[in-house]
mmCIF file of C-alpha atoms in Angstrom:
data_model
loop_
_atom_site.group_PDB
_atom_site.id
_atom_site.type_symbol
_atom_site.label_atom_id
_atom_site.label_comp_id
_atom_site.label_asym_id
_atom_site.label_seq_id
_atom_site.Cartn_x
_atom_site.Cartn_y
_atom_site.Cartn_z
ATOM 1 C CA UNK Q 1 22.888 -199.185 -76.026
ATOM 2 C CA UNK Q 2 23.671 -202.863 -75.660
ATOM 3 C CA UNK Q 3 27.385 -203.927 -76.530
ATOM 4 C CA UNK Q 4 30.479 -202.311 -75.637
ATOM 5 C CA UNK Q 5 30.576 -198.621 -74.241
ATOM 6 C CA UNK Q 6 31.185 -196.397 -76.910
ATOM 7 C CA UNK Q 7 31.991 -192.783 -77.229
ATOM 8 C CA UNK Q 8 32.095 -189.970 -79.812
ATOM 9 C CA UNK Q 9 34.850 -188.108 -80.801
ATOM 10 C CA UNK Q 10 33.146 -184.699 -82.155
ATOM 11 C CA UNK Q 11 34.601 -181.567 -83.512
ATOM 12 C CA UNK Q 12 34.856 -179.592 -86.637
ATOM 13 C CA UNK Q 13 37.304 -180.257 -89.438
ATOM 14 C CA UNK Q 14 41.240 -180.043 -89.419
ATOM 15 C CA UNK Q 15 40.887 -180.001 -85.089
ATOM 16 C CA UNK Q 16 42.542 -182.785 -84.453
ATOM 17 C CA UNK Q 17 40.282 -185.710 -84.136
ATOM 18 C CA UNK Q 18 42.256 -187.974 -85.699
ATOM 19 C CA UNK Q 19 45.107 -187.593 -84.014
ATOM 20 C CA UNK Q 20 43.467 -187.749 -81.166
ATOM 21 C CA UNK Q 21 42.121 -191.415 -81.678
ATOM 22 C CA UNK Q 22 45.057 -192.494 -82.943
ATOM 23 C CA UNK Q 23 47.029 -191.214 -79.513
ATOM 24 C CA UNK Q 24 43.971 -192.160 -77.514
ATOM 25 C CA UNK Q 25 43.778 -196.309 -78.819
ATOM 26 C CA UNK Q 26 47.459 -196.951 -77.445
ATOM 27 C CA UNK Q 27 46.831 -195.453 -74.313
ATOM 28 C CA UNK Q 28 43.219 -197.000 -73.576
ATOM 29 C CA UNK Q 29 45.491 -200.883 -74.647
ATOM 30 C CA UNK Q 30 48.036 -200.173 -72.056
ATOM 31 C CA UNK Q 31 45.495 -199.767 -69.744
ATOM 32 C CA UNK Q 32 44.099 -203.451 -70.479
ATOM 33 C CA UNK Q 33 41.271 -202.614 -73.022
ATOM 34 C CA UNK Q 34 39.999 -204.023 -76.375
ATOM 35 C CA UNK Q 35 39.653 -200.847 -78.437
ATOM 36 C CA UNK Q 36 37.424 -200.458 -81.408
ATOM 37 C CA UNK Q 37 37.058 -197.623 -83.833
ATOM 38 C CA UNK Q 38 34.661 -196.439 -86.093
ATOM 39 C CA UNK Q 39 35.223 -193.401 -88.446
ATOM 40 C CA UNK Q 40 31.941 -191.501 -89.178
ATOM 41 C CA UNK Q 41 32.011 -189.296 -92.160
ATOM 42 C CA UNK Q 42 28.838 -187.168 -93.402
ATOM 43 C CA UNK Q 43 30.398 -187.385 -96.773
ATOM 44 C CA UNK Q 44 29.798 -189.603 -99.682
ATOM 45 C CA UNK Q 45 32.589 -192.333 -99.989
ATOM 46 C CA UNK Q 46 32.151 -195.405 -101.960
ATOM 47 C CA UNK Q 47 33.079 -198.708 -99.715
ATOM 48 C CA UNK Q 48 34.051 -201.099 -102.500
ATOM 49 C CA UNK Q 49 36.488 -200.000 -104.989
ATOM 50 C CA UNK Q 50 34.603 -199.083 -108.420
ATOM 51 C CA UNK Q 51 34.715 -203.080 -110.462
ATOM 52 C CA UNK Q 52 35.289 -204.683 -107.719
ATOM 53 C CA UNK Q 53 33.790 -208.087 -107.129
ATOM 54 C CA UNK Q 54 32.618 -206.438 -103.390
ATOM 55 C CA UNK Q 55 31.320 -203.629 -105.582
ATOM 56 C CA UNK Q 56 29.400 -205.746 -107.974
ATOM 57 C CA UNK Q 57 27.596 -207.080 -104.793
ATOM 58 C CA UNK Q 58 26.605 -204.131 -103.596
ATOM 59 C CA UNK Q 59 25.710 -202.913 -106.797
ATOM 60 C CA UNK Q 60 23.291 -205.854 -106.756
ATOM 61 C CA UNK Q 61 21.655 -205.289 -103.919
ATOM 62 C CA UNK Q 62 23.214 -207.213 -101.318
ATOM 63 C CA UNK Q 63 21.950 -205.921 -98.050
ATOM 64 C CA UNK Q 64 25.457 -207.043 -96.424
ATOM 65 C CA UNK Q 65 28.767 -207.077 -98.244
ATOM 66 C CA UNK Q 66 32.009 -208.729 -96.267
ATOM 67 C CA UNK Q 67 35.333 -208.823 -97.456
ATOM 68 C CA UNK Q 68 37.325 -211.737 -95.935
ATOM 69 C CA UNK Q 69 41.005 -211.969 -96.124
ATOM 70 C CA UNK Q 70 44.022 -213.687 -93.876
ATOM 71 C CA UNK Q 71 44.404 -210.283 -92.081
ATOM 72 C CA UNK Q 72 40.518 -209.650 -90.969
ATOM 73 C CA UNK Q 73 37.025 -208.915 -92.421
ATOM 74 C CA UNK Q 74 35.586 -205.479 -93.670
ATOM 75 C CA UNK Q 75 31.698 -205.315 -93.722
ATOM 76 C CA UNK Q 76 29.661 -202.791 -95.010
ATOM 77 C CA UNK Q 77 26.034 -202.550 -94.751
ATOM 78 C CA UNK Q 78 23.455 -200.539 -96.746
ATOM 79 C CA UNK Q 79 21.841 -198.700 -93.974
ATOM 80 C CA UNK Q 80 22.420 -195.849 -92.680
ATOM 81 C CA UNK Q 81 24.141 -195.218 -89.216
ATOM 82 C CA UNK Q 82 21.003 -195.011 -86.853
ATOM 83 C CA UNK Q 83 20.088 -198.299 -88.247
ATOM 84 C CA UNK Q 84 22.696 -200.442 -88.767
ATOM 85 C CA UNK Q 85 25.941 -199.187 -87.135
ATOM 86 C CA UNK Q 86 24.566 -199.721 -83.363
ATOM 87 C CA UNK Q 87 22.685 -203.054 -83.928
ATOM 88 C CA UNK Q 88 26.246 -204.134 -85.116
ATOM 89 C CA UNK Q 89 28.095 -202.770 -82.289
ATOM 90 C CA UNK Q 90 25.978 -204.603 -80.083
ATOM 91 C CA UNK Q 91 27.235 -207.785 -81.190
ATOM 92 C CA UNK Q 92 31.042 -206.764 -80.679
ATOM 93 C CA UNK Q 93 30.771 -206.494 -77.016
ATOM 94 C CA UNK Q 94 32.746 -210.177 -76.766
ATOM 95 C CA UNK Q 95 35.511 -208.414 -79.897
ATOM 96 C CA UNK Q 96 35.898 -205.131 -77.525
ATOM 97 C CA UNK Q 97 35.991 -203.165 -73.814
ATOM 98 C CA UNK Q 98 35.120 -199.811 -75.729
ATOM 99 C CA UNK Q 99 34.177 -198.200 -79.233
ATOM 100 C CA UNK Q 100 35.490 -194.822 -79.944
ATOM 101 C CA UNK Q 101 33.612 -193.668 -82.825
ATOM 102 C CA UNK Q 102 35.330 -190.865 -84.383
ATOM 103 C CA UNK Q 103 32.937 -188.385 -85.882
ATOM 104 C CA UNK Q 104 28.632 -188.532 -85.622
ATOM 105 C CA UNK Q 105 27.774 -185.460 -83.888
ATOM 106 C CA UNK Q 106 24.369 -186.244 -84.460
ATOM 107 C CA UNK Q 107 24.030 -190.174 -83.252
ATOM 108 C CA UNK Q 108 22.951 -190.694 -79.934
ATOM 109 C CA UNK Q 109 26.120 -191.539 -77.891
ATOM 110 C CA UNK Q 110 27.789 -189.286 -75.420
ATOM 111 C CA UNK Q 111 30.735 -187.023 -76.566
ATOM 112 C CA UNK Q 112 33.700 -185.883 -75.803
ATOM 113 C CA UNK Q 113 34.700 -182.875 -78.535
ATOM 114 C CA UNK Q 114 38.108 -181.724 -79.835
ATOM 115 C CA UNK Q 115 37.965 -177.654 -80.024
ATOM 116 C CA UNK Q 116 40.514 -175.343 -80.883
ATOM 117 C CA UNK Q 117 40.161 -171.275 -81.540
ATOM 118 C CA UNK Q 118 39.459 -170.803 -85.318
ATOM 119 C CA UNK Q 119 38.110 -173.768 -86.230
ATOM 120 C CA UNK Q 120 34.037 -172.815 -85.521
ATOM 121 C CA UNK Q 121 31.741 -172.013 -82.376
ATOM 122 C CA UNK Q 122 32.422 -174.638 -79.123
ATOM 123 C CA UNK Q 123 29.589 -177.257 -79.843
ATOM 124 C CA UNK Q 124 29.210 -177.798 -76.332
ATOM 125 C CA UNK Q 125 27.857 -174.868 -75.934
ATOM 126 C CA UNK Q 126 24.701 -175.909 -77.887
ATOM 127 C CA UNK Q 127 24.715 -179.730 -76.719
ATOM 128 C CA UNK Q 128 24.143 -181.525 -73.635
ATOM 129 C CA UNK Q 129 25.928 -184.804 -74.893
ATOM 130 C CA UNK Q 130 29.142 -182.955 -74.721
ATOM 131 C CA UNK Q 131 30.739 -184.331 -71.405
ATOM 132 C CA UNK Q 132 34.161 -182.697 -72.020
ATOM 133 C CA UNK Q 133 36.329 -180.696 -74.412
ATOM 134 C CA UNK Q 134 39.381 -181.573 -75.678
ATOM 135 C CA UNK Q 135 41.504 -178.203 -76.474
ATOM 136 C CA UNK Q 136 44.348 -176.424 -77.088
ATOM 137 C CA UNK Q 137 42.952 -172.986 -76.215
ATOM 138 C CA UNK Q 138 44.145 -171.437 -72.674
ATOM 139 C CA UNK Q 139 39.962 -171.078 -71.750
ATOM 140 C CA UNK Q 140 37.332 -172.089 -73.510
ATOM 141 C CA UNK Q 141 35.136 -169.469 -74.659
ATOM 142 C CA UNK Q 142 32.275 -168.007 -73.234
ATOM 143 C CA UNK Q 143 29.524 -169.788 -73.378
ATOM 144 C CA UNK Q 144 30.629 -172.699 -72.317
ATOM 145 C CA UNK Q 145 28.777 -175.120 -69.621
ATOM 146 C CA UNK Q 146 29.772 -174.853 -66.592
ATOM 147 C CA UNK Q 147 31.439 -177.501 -64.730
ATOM 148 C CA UNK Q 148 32.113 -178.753 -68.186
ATOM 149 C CA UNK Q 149 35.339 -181.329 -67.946
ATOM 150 C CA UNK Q 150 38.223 -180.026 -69.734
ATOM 151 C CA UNK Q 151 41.689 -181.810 -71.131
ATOM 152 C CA UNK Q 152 44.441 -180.267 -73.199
ATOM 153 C CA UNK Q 153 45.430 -182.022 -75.710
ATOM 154 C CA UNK Q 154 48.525 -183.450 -74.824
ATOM 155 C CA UNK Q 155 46.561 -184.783 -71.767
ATOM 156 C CA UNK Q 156 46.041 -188.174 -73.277
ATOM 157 C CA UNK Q 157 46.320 -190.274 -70.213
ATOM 158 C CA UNK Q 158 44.104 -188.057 -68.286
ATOM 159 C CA UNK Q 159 41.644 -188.536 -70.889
ATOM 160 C CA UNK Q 160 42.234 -192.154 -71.393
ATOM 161 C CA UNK Q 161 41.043 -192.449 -67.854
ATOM 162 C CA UNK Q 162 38.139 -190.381 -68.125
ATOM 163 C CA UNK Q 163 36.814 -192.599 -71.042
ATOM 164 C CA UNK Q 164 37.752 -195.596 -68.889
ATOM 165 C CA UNK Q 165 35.548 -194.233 -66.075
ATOM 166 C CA UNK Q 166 32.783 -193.473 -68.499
ATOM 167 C CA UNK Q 167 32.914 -196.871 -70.083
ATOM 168 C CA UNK Q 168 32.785 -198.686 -66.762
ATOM 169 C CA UNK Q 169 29.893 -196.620 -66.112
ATOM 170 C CA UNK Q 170 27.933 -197.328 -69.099
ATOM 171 C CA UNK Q 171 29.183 -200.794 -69.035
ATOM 172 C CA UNK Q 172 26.779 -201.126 -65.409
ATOM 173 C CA UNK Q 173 24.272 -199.348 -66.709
ATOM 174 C CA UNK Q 174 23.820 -202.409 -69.496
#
């Protein structure tokens, strides 16, 4: 991919992804980057508000809605993901250092995943996109890669330079 290095934040539901992003943005700033975030959701969730002018829009078709105001712009696109969400983050590269894109298990950028005991099988253990876990658990359980990178979860800074590290990487290989 083009743009700024990006990176997804993968896990199953209630494990902590969100927290994690929002610890992980303040930490990547201090260390001199422009952080972006995108939140990936598989479920339905209208982006205008139902009567909305930005609604009406959409409703008519527009391939491209933006909603301008004094504190930034919102745009949403009709397209899914795969189609319109990279081709966009291409163009943010001069906006950002790195895009952490919470969510997309399925899109095509490496991961890092958020696992705790309880919460469903390790992913990791079925993907080779996962370059470390994120986890609360004292071991990860069997199954999992070895040599697989590993951070508890209040090891933010640790992880902060790991994604660092990766996004310099991926920022060469551009």
């Amino acid at each position: 991919m083009k743009g700024p290095p990006a990176v997804s934040i993968i896990g199953w539901s209630g494990v902590g992804k969100t927290t994690l992003v929002e610890r992980l943005v303040p930490e990547l700033r201090a260390r001199g980057l422009r952080v972006g975030v995108v939140k990936h959701s598989s479920d339905q969730h209208p982006l205008h508000r139902s009567g909305s002018d930005t609604a009406r829009f959409e409703r008519g078709g527009a391939a491209l809605v933006a909603f301008a105001t004094p504190a930034g712009v919102q745009l949403s696109v009709q397209e899914p993901p795969e189609k319109a969400l990279l081709p966009l983050l291409e163009r943010f590269g001069d906006v950002v250092d790195v895009v952490l894109v919470e969510g997309w298990k399925d899109g095509p950028l490496p991961k890092l995943e958020v696992w705790r005991e309880g919460h469903g099988p390790l992913l990791a253990s079925q993907r080779s996109d996962v370059l470390a876990v994120v986890s609360d658990a004292p071991r990860l359980p069997e199954g999992a890669p070895e040599g697989l990178q590993r951070f508890g979860t209040a090891e933010v800074q640790g992880l902060a330079l790991f994604i660092t590290r990766l996004a310099r990487e991926q920022a060469h290989e551009s």
